[in-house]
Coordinates of C-alpha atoms and ligand atoms in Angstrom, one line a residue:
X28 CA 177.7 -172.4 51.5
X29 CA 180.8 -174.4 49.1
X30 CA 184.0 -175.1 51.2
X31 CA 185.4 -171.5 51.7
X32 CA 182.7 -168.1 52.1
X33 CA 183.4 -166.0 49.6
X34 CA 183.5 -162.3 50.5
X35 CA 183.6 -158.4 49.5
X36 CA 184.3 -155.9 51.4
X37 CA 183.2 -151.8 50.5
X38 CA 186.1 -149.7 51.6
X39 CA 186.7 -146.1 51.2
X40 CA 189.9 -145.4 53.0
X41 CA 193.0 -146.9 54.0
X42 CA 191.5 -150.1 54.3
X43 CA 193.4 -151.6 57.7
X44 CA 190.4 -154.0 58.6
X45 CA 189.8 -155.2 55.0
X46 CA 193.6 -156.2 55.1
X47 CA 193.7 -157.3 58.5
X48 CA 190.7 -159.1 57.1
X49 CA 193.4 -160.5 54.0
X50 CA 196.5 -161.8 56.6
X51 CA 192.5 -163.6 57.9
X52 CA 191.9 -165.3 55.3
X53 CA 195.8 -166.8 53.8
X54 CA 195.4 -168.5 57.3
X55 CA 194.9 -172.6 56.0
X56 CA 192.3 -172.5 59.1
X57 CA 190.4 -169.5 57.7
X58 CA 186.5 -170.6 56.7
X59 CA 186.5 -167.2 54.1
X60 CA 188.0 -165.6 51.2
X61 CA 187.9 -162.7 49.8
X62 CA 186.4 -162.3 45.9
X63 CA 186.5 -158.8 45.7
X64 CA 187.0 -154.8 47.1
X65 CA 185.1 -152.3 45.6
X66 CA 185.7 -148.9 46.7
X67 CA 183.7 -145.5 46.0
X68 CA 187.1 -143.7 46.2
X69 CA 189.4 -144.4 43.5
X70 CA 192.8 -143.2 46.0
X71 CA 191.3 -145.5 49.0
X72 CA 194.7 -147.3 49.8
X73 CA 192.7 -150.5 50.5
X74 CA 192.6 -151.4 46.4
X75 CA 196.2 -151.3 47.1
X76 CA 196.7 -154.0 49.8
X77 CA 193.5 -155.7 47.7
X78 CA 196.1 -155.3 44.1
X79 CA 199.2 -156.6 46.7
X80 CA 197.0 -159.5 47.6
X81 CA 196.1 -161.1 44.0
X82 CA 192.6 -159.4 45.0
X83 CA 189.9 -158.1 42.2
X84 CA 189.0 -153.9 42.6
X85 CA 186.7 -151.8 41.7
X86 CA 186.1 -149.0 41.6
X87 CA 182.2 -147.6 41.6
X88 CA 182.6 -143.8 42.9
X89 CA 179.0 -142.2 44.5
X90 CA 180.0 -138.9 42.4
X91 CA 179.1 -140.1 39.0
X92 CA 175.2 -140.8 40.7
X93 CA 172.3 -138.3 41.1
X94 CA 170.7 -140.3 43.8
X95 CA 172.0 -142.9 46.6
X96 CA 170.2 -145.3 45.5
X97 CA 170.6 -144.8 41.6
X98 CA 174.5 -145.9 43.4
X99 CA 173.1 -148.4 45.7
X100 CA 172.2 -151.1 42.4
X101 CA 175.1 -149.9 40.4
X102 CA 176.7 -150.9 43.7
X103 CA 174.7 -154.3 43.7
X104 CA 174.9 -154.9 39.8
X105 CA 178.7 -155.1 40.7
X106 CA 178.2 -157.3 43.9
X107 CA 175.3 -159.7 41.9
X108 CA 178.2 -160.4 39.7
X109 CA 180.8 -161.8 42.2
X110 CA 177.2 -163.8 44.1
X111 CA 179.6 -162.9 47.5
X112 CA 177.8 -165.3 50.7
X113 CA 179.0 -161.9 53.2
X114 CA 179.4 -158.3 52.3
X115 CA 182.1 -156.9 54.6
X116 CA 181.9 -153.1 54.9
X117 CA 185.5 -151.7 55.9
X118 CA 185.7 -148.5 56.7
X119 CA 183.3 -147.7 53.6
X120 CA 181.4 -144.2 53.9
X121 CA 178.5 -144.1 52.4
X122 CA 174.9 -144.7 53.5
X123 CA 172.8 -147.6 51.7
X124 CA 169.8 -147.1 51.1
X125 CA 167.1 -150.0 52.4
X126 CA 166.4 -151.0 48.8
X127 CA 170.0 -152.5 48.8
X128 CA 170.2 -153.0 52.9
X129 CA 167.1 -155.5 52.1
X130 CA 168.7 -157.3 49.8
X131 CA 171.3 -158.2 51.4
X132 CA 170.0 -158.4 55.2
X133 CA 171.2 -160.5 57.3
X134 CA 175.0 -161.9 54.9
X135 CA 176.2 -158.1 55.3
X136 CA 179.0 -157.0 58.1
X137 CA 180.0 -153.6 59.8
X138 CA 182.8 -152.6 61.9
X139 CA 181.7 -149.0 63.3
X140 CA 184.7 -147.7 65.8
X141 CA 182.9 -147.2 69.0
X142 CA 180.9 -149.7 72.0
X143 CA 176.9 -149.6 70.1
X144 CA 174.5 -148.1 70.1
X145 CA 177.1 -145.2 71.2
X146 CA 178.5 -142.6 69.4
X147 CA 176.4 -144.1 65.9
X148 CA 177.8 -142.0 63.5
X149 CA 180.9 -140.3 63.0
X150 CA 183.7 -138.4 64.6
X151 CA 183.6 -140.7 67.1
X152 CA 187.1 -141.4 69.1
X153 CA 186.9 -137.0 69.7
X154 CA 182.7 -137.4 71.2
X155 CA 184.0 -140.1 73.0
X156 CA 187.0 -137.6 74.4
X157 CA 184.6 -134.8 74.6
X158 CA 182.5 -136.7 76.9
X159 CA 184.8 -138.2 79.3
X160 CA 183.6 -141.4 79.0
X161 CA 186.3 -144.3 80.8
X162 CA 185.0 -146.7 78.4
X163 CA 185.7 -146.8 73.6
X164 CA 186.3 -149.6 71.7
X165 CA 184.4 -151.0 68.6
X166 CA 181.4 -153.9 67.0
X167 CA 180.7 -155.7 64.4
X168 CA 177.2 -155.5 63.9
X169 CA 174.7 -156.6 61.0
X170 CA 173.8 -154.1 58.8
X171 CA 170.5 -152.8 58.8
X172 CA 168.4 -149.5 56.7
X173 CA 169.0 -148.4 60.6
X174 CA 172.4 -146.8 60.2
X175 CA 175.0 -148.2 62.8
X176 CA 171.5 -149.8 64.1
X177 CA 171.7 -153.6 63.6
X178 CA 172.3 -156.3 66.2
X179 CA 175.6 -155.7 67.6
X180 CA 177.4 -159.5 68.3
X181 CA 180.7 -159.2 69.2
X182 CA 182.5 -155.6 70.4
X183 CA 186.0 -154.9 72.3
X184 CA 186.5 -152.2 74.7
X185 CA 189.8 -149.9 75.3
X186 CA 190.1 -147.5 78.5
X187 CA 191.0 -144.2 78.0
X188 CA 194.1 -142.6 78.8
X189 CA 194.4 -139.6 80.9
X190 CA 196.5 -138.2 77.8
X191 CA 194.4 -140.1 75.0
X192 CA 193.5 -138.4 72.0
X193 CA 191.5 -138.6 68.9
X194 CA 194.4 -140.0 66.7
X195 CA 196.1 -142.8 69.8
X196 CA 192.8 -143.8 70.7
X197 CA 191.8 -144.4 67.6
X198 CA 195.1 -146.3 67.1
X199 CA 194.5 -148.4 70.3
X200 CA 190.8 -148.9 69.3
X201 CA 192.0 -149.5 65.4
X202 CA 194.4 -152.7 67.1
X203 CA 191.4 -154.3 68.3
X204 CA 188.9 -153.9 65.3
X205 CA 191.8 -155.9 64.0
X206 CA 190.8 -158.5 66.3
X207 CA 187.2 -159.3 66.0
X208 CA 186.0 -157.8 62.5
X209 CA 188.3 -161.6 61.5
X210 CA 186.9 -163.2 64.0
X211 CA 182.3 -162.1 63.2
X212 CA 183.5 -163.4 60.1
X213 CA 184.7 -166.3 61.1
X214 CA 182.0 -166.8 63.5
X215 CA 179.6 -166.3 59.5
X216 CA 181.9 -168.1 57.5
X217 CA 181.1 -171.3 60.1
X218 CA 177.0 -171.2 60.0
X219 CA 177.4 -170.2 64.2
X220 CA 176.7 -166.5 63.1
X221 CA 172.8 -165.7 61.6
X222 CA 170.0 -162.5 62.1
X223 CA 167.6 -164.0 63.4
X224 CA 164.3 -163.2 62.0
X225 CA 163.3 -161.8 65.4
X226 CA 166.2 -158.9 64.1
X227 CA 168.2 -160.4 66.9
X228 CA 172.2 -161.7 66.4
X229 CA 171.4 -165.3 66.9
X230 CA 175.2 -167.8 68.2
X231 CA 175.5 -171.1 68.1
X232 CA 172.1 -170.8 67.8
X233 CA 170.9 -168.8 70.5
X234 CA 169.9 -165.7 70.7
X235 CA 172.9 -162.7 71.7
X236 CA 170.9 -160.8 74.7
X237 CA 174.4 -158.4 74.2
X238 CA 177.1 -158.2 72.0
X239 CA 179.9 -160.8 73.6
X240 CA 182.7 -158.1 74.6
X241 CA 186.3 -158.8 74.5
X242 CA 188.5 -156.9 76.7
X243 CA 191.3 -155.0 74.8
X244 CA 194.3 -157.3 74.9
X245 CA 196.6 -157.0 76.7
Ligands
LIG3 N1 171.5 -148.7 56.0 C1 173.1 -148.4 56.6 N2 174.4 -147.7 55.3 C2 175.9 -148.6 56.3 C3 175.8 -148.9 57.9 C4 174.5 -148.8 58.3 O1 174.5 -149.3 59.6 N3 173.2 -148.8 57.8 N4 176.6 -148.8 57.9 C5 177.5 -147.5 58.1 C6 179.2 -146.9 58.5 N5 179.0 -145.8 58.8 C7 179.4 -146.0 60.4 O2 180.3 -147.3 60.6 C8 179.4 -144.5 58.3 C9 179.4 -144.5 57.3 C10 178.9 -143.1 56.2 C11 178.6 -142.8 57.6 C12 177.6 -141.5 56.7 O3 177.6 -139.8 57.6 N6 177.9 -140.3 55.5 C13 177.8 -139.5 54.4 C14 179.4 -138.9 54.3 C15 180.7 -139.1 54.8 C16 181.7 -138.6 53.9 O4 181.7 -139.7 52.9 O5 182.9 -139.0 54.4 C17 177.2 -139.8 53.8 O6 176.6 -141.1 53.6 O7 176.5 -139.0 53.3 C18 177.9 -142.9 58.5 C19 178.3 -143.9 58.8 C20 178.3 -147.4 56.3 N7 176.2 -147.7 55.6
GAR4 N1 181.3 -145.5 60.5 C1 182.2 -145.7 59.8 C2 183.2 -146.3 60.4 O1 184.0 -144.8 60.9 N2 184.5 -146.5 60.2 C3 185.5 -146.5 60.4 O2 186.5 -146.4 59.3 C4 188.2 -146.9 59.7 C5 188.3 -147.1 58.9 O3 190.1 -148.2 59.2 P1 190.8 -149.0 57.9 O4 189.8 -148.6 56.6 O5 192.0 -149.0 58.0 O6 189.6 -149.8 58.2 C6 187.6 -147.9 61.1 O7 187.6 -147.5 62.8 C7 186.1 -148.3 60.8 O8 185.2 -148.4 62.6

């Protein structure tokens, strides 16, 4: 890996997690840089965030492809040109095929808005409120073919408040996402974080039996 790990970030929307990664990459001690941002939606505000930071962007709409595999092949070709050390999914809302994941397994992370393995999939904030859970949060995990099933690395916990609605809860979780994603990317870029052959996340040469948990910042 070169002096600074090169990141490709995949987005579909607002890009606030992308912005958190951009901001961290611009710190003097950052061990990573962002070389490319790819969105499957042309209207993703994250593309403007990347443009303002001088980061090359590509839009690859999934609508132009008949199959997921065809889309993922085109996505892989875009990435091959950039040859990133790490792919960071940051609000990327497409399920990736096993063939694509296999090429990048161990070099692809995702931020998910729940305390995995609870609440995989979509609409997590509303589901947590519906269930009456006292805790919510976010998880950074390695991406595997199993949707949101990859080894968890780092989590932030957020208490659910009595007057929460999905939007208020999502905002507090998002603030914690912006804290933990850059941290996990730094760990990878520094060579401290690997996906072991045992399909567990290893941190500082120790297998993680559970994700590192940070409680919400005060
Ligand atoms: N093979 C994998 N692909 C993806 C993973 C993963 O772990 N393995 N993580 C997701 C991110 N994600 C939740 O964190 C997620 C994204 C999208 C969906 C989903 O149902 N997408 C629908 C379309 C929804 C939409 O366009 O609004 C779909 O792809 O048909 C579930 C979970 C990224 N990919
Ligand atoms: N299942 C994937 C998923 O729901 N990801 C979530 O989408 C949001 C993207 O926000 P952003 O575009 O502002 O980073 C984030 O909350 C992220 O955890």
